[in-house]
CSV table of C-alpha atoms in Angstrom, one decimal:
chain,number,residue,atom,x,y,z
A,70,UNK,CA,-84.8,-15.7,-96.6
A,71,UNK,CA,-83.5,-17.2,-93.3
A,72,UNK,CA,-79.8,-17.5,-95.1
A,73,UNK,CA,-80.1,-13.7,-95.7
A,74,UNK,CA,-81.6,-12.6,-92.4
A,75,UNK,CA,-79.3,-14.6,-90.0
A,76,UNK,CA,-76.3,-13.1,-90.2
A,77,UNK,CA,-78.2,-9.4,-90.3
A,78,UNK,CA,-79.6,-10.9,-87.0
A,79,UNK,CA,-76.4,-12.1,-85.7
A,80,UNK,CA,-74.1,-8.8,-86.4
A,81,UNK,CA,-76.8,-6.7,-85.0
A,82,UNK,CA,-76.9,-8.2,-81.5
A,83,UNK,CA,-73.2,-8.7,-81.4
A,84,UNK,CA,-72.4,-5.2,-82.5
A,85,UNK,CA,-74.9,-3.8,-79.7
A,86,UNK,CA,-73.2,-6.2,-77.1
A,87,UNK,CA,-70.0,-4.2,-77.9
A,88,UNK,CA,-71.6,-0.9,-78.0
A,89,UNK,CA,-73.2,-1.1,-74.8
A,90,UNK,CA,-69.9,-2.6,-72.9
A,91,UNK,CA,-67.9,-0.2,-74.4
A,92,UNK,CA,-70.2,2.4,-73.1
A,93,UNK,CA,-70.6,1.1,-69.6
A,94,UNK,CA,-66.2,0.6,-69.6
A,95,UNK,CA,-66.6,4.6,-70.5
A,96,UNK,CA,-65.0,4.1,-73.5
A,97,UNK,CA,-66.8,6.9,-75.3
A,98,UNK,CA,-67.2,9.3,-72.4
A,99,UNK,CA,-63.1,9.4,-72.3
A,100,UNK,CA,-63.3,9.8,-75.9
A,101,UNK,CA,-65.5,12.9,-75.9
A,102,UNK,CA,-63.5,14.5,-73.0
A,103,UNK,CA,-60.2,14.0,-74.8
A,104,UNK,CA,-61.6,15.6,-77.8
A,105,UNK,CA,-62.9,18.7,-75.4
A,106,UNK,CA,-58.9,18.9,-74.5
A,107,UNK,CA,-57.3,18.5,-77.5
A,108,UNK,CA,-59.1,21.6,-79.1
A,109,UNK,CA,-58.3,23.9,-76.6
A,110,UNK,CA,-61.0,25.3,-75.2
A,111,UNK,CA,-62.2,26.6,-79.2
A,112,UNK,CA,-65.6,25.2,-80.4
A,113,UNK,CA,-64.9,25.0,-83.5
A,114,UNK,CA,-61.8,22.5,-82.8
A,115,UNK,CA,-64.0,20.3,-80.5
A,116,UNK,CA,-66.7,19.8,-83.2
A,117,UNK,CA,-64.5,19.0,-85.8
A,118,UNK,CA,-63.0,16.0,-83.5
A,119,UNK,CA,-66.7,15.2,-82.7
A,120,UNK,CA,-67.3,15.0,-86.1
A,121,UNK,CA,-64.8,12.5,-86.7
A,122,UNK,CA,-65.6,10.9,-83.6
A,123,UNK,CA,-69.1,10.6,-84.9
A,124,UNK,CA,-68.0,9.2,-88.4
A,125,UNK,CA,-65.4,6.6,-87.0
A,126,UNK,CA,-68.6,5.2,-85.3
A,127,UNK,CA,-71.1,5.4,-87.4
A,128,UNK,CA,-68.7,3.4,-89.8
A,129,UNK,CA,-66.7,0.9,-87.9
A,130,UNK,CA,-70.0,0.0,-85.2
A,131,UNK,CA,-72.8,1.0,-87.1
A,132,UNK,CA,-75.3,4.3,-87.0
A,133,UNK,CA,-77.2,2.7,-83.7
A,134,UNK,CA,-74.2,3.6,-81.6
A,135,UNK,CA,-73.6,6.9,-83.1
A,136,UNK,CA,-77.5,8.1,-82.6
A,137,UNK,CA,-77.4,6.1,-79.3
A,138,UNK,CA,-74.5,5.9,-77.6
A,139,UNK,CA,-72.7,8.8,-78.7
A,140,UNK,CA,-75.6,11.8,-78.2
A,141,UNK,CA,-75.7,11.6,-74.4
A,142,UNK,CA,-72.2,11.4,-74.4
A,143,UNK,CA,-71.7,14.9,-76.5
A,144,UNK,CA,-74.9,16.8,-75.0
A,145,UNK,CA,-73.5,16.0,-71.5
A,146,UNK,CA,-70.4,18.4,-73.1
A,147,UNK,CA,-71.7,20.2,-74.1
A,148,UNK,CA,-74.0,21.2,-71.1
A,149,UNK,CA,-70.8,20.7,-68.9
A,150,UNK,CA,-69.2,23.3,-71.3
A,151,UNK,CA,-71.9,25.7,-71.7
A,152,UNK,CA,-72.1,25.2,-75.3
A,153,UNK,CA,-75.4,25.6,-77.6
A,154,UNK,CA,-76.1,21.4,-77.7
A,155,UNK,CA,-77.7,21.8,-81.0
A,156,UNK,CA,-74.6,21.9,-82.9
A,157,UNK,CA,-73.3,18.8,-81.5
A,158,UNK,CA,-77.0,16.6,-81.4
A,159,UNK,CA,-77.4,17.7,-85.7
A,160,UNK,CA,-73.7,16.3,-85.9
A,161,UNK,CA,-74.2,13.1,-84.4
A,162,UNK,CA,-77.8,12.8,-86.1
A,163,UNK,CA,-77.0,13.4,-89.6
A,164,UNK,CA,-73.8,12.1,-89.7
A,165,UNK,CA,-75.2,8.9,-88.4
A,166,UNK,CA,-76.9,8.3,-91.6
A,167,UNK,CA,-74.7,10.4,-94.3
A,168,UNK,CA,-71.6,8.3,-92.9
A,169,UNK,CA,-73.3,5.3,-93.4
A,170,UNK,CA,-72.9,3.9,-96.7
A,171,UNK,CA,-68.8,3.4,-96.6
A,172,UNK,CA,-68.7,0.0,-95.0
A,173,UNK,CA,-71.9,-2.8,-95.3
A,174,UNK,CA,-71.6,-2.8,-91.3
A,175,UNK,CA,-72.5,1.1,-91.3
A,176,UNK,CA,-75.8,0.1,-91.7
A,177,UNK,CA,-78.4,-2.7,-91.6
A,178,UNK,CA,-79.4,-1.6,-95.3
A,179,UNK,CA,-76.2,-2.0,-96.5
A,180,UNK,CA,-75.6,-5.9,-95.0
A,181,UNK,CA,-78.6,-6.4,-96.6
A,182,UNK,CA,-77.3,-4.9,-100.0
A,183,UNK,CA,-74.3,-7.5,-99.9
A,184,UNK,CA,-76.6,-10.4,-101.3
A,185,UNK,CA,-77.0,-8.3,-104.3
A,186,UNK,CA,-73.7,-7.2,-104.8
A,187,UNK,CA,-72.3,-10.7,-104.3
A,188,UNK,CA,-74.6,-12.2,-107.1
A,189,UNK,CA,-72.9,-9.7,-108.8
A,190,UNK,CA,-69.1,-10.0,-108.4
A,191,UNK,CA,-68.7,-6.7,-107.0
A,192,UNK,CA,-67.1,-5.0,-104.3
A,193,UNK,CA,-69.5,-3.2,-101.9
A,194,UNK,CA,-66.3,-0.8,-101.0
A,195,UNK,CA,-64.9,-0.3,-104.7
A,196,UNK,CA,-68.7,1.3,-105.3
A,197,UNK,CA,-69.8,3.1,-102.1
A,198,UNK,CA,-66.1,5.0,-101.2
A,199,UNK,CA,-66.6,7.7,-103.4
A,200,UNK,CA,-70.4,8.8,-102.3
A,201,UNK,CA,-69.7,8.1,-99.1
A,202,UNK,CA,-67.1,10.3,-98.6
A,203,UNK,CA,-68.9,12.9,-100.7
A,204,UNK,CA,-72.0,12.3,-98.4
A,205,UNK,CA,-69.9,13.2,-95.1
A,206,UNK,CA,-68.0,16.3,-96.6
A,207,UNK,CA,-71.7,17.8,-97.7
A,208,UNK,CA,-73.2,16.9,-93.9
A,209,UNK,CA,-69.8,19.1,-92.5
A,210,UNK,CA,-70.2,21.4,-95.0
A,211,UNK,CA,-73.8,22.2,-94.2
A,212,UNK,CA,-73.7,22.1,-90.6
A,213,UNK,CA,-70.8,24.6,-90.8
A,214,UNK,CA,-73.0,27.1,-92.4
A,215,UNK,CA,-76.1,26.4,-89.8
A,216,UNK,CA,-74.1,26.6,-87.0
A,217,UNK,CA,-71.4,29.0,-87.7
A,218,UNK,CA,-72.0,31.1,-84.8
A,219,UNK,CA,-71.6,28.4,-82.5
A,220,UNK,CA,-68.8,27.8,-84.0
A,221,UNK,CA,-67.0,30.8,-82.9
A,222,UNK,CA,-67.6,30.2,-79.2
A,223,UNK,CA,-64.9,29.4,-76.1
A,224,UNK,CA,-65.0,27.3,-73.6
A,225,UNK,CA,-63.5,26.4,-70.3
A,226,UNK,CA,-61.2,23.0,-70.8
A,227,UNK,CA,-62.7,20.4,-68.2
A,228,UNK,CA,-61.0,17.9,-66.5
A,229,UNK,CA,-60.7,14.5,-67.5
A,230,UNK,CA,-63.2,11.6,-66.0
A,231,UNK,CA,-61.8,9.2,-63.9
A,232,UNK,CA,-61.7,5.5,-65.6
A,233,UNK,CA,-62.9,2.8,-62.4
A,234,UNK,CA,-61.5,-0.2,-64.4
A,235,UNK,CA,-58.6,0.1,-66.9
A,236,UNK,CA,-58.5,-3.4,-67.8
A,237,UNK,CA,-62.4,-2.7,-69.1
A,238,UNK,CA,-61.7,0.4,-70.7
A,239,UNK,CA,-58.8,-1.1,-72.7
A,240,UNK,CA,-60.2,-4.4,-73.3
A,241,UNK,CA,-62.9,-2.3,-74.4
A,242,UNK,CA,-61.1,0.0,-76.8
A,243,UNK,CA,-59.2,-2.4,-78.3
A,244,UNK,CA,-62.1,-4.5,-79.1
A,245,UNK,CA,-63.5,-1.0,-80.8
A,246,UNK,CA,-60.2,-0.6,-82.5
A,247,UNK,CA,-59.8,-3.9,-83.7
A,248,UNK,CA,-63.2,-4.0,-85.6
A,249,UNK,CA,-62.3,-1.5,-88.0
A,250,UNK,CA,-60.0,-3.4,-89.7
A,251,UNK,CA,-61.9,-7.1,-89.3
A,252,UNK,CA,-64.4,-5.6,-90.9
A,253,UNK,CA,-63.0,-4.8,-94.2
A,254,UNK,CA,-60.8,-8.2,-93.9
A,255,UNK,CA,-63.6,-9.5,-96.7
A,256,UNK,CA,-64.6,-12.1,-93.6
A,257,UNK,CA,-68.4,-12.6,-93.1
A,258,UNK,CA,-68.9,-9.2,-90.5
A,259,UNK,CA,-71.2,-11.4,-87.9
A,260,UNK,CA,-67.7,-13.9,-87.1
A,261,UNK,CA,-65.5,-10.9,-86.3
A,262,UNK,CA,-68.2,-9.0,-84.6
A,263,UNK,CA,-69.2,-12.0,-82.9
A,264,UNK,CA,-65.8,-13.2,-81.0
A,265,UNK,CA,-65.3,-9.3,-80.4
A,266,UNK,CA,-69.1,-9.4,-78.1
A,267,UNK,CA,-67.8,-13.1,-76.7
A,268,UNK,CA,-64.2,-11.5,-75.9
A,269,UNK,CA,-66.0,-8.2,-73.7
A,270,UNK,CA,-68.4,-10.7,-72.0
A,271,UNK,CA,-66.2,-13.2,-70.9
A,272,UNK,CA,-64.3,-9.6,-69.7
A,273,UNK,CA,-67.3,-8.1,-68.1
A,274,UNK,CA,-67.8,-11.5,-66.7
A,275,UNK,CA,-64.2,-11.5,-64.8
A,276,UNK,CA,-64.1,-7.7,-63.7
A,277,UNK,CA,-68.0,-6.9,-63.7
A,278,UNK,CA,-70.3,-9.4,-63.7
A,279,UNK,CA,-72.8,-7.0,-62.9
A,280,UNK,CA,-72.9,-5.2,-66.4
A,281,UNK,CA,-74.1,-8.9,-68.1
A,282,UNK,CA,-77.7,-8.4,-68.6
A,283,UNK,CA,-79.9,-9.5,-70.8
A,284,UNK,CA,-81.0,-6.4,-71.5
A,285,UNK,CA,-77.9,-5.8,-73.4
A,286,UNK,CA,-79.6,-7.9,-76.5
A,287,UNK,CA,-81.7,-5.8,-78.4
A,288,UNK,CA,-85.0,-7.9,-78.4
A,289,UNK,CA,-87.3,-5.4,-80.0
A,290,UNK,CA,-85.1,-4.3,-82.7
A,291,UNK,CA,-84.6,-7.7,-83.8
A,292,UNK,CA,-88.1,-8.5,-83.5
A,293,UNK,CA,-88.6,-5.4,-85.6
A,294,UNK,CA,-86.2,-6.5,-88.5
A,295,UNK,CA,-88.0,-10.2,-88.4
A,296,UNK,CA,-91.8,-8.4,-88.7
A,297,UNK,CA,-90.0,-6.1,-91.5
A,298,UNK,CA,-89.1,-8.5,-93.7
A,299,UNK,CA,-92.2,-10.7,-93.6
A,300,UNK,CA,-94.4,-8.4,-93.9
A,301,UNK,CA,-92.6,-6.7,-97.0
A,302,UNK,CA,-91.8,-10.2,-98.5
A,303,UNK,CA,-95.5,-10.3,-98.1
A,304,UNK,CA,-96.3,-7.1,-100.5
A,305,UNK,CA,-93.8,-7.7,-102.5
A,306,UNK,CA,-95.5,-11.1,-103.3
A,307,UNK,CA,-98.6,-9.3,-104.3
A,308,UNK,CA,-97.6,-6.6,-106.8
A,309,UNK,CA,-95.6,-4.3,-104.9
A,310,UNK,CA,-92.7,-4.6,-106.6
A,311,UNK,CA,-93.9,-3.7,-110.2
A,312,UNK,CA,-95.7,-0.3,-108.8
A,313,UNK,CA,-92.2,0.5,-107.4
A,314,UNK,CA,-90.7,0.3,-110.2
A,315,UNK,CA,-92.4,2.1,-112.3
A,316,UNK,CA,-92.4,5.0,-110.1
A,317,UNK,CA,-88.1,4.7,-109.5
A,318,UNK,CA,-87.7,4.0,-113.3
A,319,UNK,CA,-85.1,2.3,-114.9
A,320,UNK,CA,-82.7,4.8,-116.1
A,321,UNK,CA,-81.8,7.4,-113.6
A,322,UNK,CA,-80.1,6.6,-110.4
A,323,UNK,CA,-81.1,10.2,-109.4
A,324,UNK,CA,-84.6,9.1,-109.5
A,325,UNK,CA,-83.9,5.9,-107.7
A,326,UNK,CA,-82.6,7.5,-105.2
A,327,UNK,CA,-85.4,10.3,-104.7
A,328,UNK,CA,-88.0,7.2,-104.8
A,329,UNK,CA,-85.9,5.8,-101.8
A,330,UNK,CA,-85.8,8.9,-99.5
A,331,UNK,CA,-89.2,9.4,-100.1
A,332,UNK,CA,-90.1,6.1,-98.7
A,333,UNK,CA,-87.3,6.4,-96.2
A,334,UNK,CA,-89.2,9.5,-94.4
A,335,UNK,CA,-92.9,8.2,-95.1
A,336,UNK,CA,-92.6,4.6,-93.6
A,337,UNK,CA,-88.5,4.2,-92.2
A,338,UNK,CA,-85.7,3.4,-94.0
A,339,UNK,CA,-85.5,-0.3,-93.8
A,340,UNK,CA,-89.0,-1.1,-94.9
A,341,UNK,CA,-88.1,1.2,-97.6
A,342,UNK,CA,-85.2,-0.6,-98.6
A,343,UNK,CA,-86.4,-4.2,-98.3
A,344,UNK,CA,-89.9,-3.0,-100.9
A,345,UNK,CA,-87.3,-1.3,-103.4
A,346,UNK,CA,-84.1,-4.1,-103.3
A,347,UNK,CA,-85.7,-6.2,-106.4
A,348,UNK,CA,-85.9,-2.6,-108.5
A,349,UNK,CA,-82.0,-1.6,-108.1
A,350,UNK,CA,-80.5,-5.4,-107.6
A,351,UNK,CA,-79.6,-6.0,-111.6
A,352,UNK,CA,-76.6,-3.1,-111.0
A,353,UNK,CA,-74.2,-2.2,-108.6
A,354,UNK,CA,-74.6,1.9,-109.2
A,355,UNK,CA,-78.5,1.7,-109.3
A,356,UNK,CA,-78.2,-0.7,-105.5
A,357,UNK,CA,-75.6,2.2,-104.1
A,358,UNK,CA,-78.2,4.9,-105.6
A,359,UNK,CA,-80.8,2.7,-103.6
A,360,UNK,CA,-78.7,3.0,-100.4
A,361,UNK,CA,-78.1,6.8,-101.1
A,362,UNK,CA,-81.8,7.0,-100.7
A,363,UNK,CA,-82.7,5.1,-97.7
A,364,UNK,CA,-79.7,6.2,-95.7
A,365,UNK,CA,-79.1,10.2,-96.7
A,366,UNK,CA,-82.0,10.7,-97.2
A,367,UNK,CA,-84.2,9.5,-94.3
A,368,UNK,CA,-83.0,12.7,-92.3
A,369,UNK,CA,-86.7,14.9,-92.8
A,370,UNK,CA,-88.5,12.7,-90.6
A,371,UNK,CA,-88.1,11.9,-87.0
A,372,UNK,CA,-89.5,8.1,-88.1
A,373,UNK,CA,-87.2,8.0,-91.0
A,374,UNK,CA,-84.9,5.5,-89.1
A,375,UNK,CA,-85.0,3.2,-86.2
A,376,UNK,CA,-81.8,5.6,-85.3
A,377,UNK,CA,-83.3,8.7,-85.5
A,378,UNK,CA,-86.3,7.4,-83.0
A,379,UNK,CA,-83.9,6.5,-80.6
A,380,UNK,CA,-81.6,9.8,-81.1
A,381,UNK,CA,-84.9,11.8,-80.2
A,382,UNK,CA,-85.1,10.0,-76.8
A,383,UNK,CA,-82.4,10.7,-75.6
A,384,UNK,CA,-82.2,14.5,-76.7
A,385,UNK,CA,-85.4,14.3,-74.8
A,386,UNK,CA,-83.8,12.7,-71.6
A,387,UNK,CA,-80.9,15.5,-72.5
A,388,UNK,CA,-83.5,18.3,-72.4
A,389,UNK,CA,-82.4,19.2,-75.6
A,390,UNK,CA,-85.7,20.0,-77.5
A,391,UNK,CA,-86.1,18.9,-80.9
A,392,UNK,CA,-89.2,19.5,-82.5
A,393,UNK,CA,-90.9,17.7,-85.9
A,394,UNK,CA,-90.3,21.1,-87.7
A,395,UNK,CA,-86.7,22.3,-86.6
A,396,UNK,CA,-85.6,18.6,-87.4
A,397,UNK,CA,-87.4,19.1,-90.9
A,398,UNK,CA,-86.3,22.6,-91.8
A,399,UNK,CA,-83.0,21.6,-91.8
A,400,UNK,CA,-83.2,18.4,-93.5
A,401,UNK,CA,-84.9,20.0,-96.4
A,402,UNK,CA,-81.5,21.8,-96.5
A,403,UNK,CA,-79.0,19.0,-96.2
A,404,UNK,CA,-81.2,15.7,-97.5
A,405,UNK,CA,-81.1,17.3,-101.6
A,406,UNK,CA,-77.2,18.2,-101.5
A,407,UNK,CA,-76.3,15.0,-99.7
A,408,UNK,CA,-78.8,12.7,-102.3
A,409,UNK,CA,-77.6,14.9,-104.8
A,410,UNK,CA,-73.7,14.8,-104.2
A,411,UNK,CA,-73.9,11.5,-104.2
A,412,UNK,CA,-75.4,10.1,-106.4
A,413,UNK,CA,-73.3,12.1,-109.1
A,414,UNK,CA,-70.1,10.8,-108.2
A,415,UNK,CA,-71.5,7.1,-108.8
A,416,UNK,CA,-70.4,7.7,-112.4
A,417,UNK,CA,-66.9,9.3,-111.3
């Protein structure tokens, strides 16, 4: 257990470290407003740069910093900008969790899911590339036909922020940058993410000391993952396991997957991944159809993810109102296409 939770532990603080400094160096908000010029002052441009904005995150730093660090960023916009904020707070939402399965640092479900796949000689990438990307084009797909009057809206192009420190800001973005490609070097993710969070504090420690707080280490959430997996090691001990599977089955992946999501909106995604990981681990397709679940299809709930909590606070601090039933309405449209999608191109 320790073995398995460690480096979970250790890529989740360092990749926070890196989110926040990146943040505070204003690497995102520069990012956002560049976006806002390059379409042109045509809503429909800027969301589609948003959208890959949001995936590029959500893939390379994890879904935390899309659902966090991003969703201020893009209400701000869009408030600047006098667009409907909607549009752009559903993008980074869902496309925090339906852009999570490419890489095992998407999401702390899917480090998890490399012990399995390990044990089994296979390639986490070779197996999640093809729902993943079928999991994103669905999310665009959908939120184009929610939003499609937004869509056709103008807007006034803004100028762009002033950066205070330069040396931050690119120290910053090249740290960002540089992940991407550490990531899927087949290294253990916590070493590169790691020297990347040691490289921006010694940074931060030159130019701006004042940034280096512990508050930058995400206590509770680790605390959370350590009380998670004792406590579902602890049912799974005492029979949990066996009623699991026989409610996910053994033959259909669809129906692994539909088990997951279920659990995913009921009781959050990671407990719902760590009670199910002993009925999918014996196959490669059946532990992607697992990830399907607890990932894509956590997004009917406002507890179905640590990320979605946190994505609701700050569209609260935004004054963007969100309530239980607008969130669920359209997540009973997107969360059976995405599942869905997915899952059938396991097999293709």
């Amino acid at each position: 257990m320790v073995e398995r939770i460690a480096p979970v532990l250790v890529f989740l603080i360092a990749v926070t470290v890196i989110a926040e400094l990146a943040d505070r160096a204003k690497v995102f908000d520069v990012a956002a407003r560049e976006a806002a010029h390059l379409a042109r002052g045509r809503v429909w441009r800027l969301w589609l740069l948003v959208v890959a904005l949001a995936t590029g995150l959500t893939i390379v730093l994890s879904l935390d910093t899309c659902a966090v660090l991003l969703t201020p960023v893009v209400l701000s916009m869009a408030r600047q900008l006098d667009i409907p904020p909607k549009l752009f707070a559903f993008t980074t939402v869902w496309l925090a969790g339906t852009a999570s399965l490419l890489l095992p640092v998407s999401n702390l479900t899917n480090l998890l899911a490399l012990h399995p796949f390990r044990r089994l000689d296979v390639s986490y990438l070779s197996v999640s590339w093809r729902p993943a990307l079928a999991a994103i084009v669905i999310t665009v797909a959908v939120l184009a036909a929610l939003f499609h009057r937004d869509l056709r809206l103008r807007y006034f192009v803004p100028p762009t922020p002033a950066v205070e420190d330069k040396v931050l800001f690119w120290g910053s973005a090249a740290v960002c940058l540089l992940l991407g490609p550490a990531f899927v070097s087949g290294i253990e993710v916590a070493w590169p993410a790691s020297v990347g969070a040691i490289a921006l504090v010694v940074l931060f420690a030159v130019r701006r000391r004042s940034a280096l707080r512990w508050s930058l280490i995400p206590f509770k959430l680790v605390g959370t993952v350590v009380v998670l997996f004792t406590v579902v090691g602890f049912l799974s001990s005492h029979g949990l396991e066996d009623l699991l599977r026989r409610v996910a089955g053994t033959t259909s992946e669809l129906r692994l997957s539909a088990t997951a999501a279920v659990g995913a909106n009921l009781f959050d995604n990671l407990p719902a991944y760590l009670a199910m990981e002993p009925v999918a681990s014996d196959s490669p397709h059946r532990m992607l159809a697992l990830l399907i679940g607890v990932n894509c299809g956590c997004l009917l709930t406002l507890w179905g993810s640590l990320a979605t909590l946190l994505w609701r606070s700050r569209c609260d601090a935004a004054r963007v109102d969100i309530s239980w039933w607008s969130f669920l309405w359209r997540g009973l449209i997107l969360t059976p296409l995405v599942v869905t999608g997915a899952v059938l191109t396991l097999n293709g």
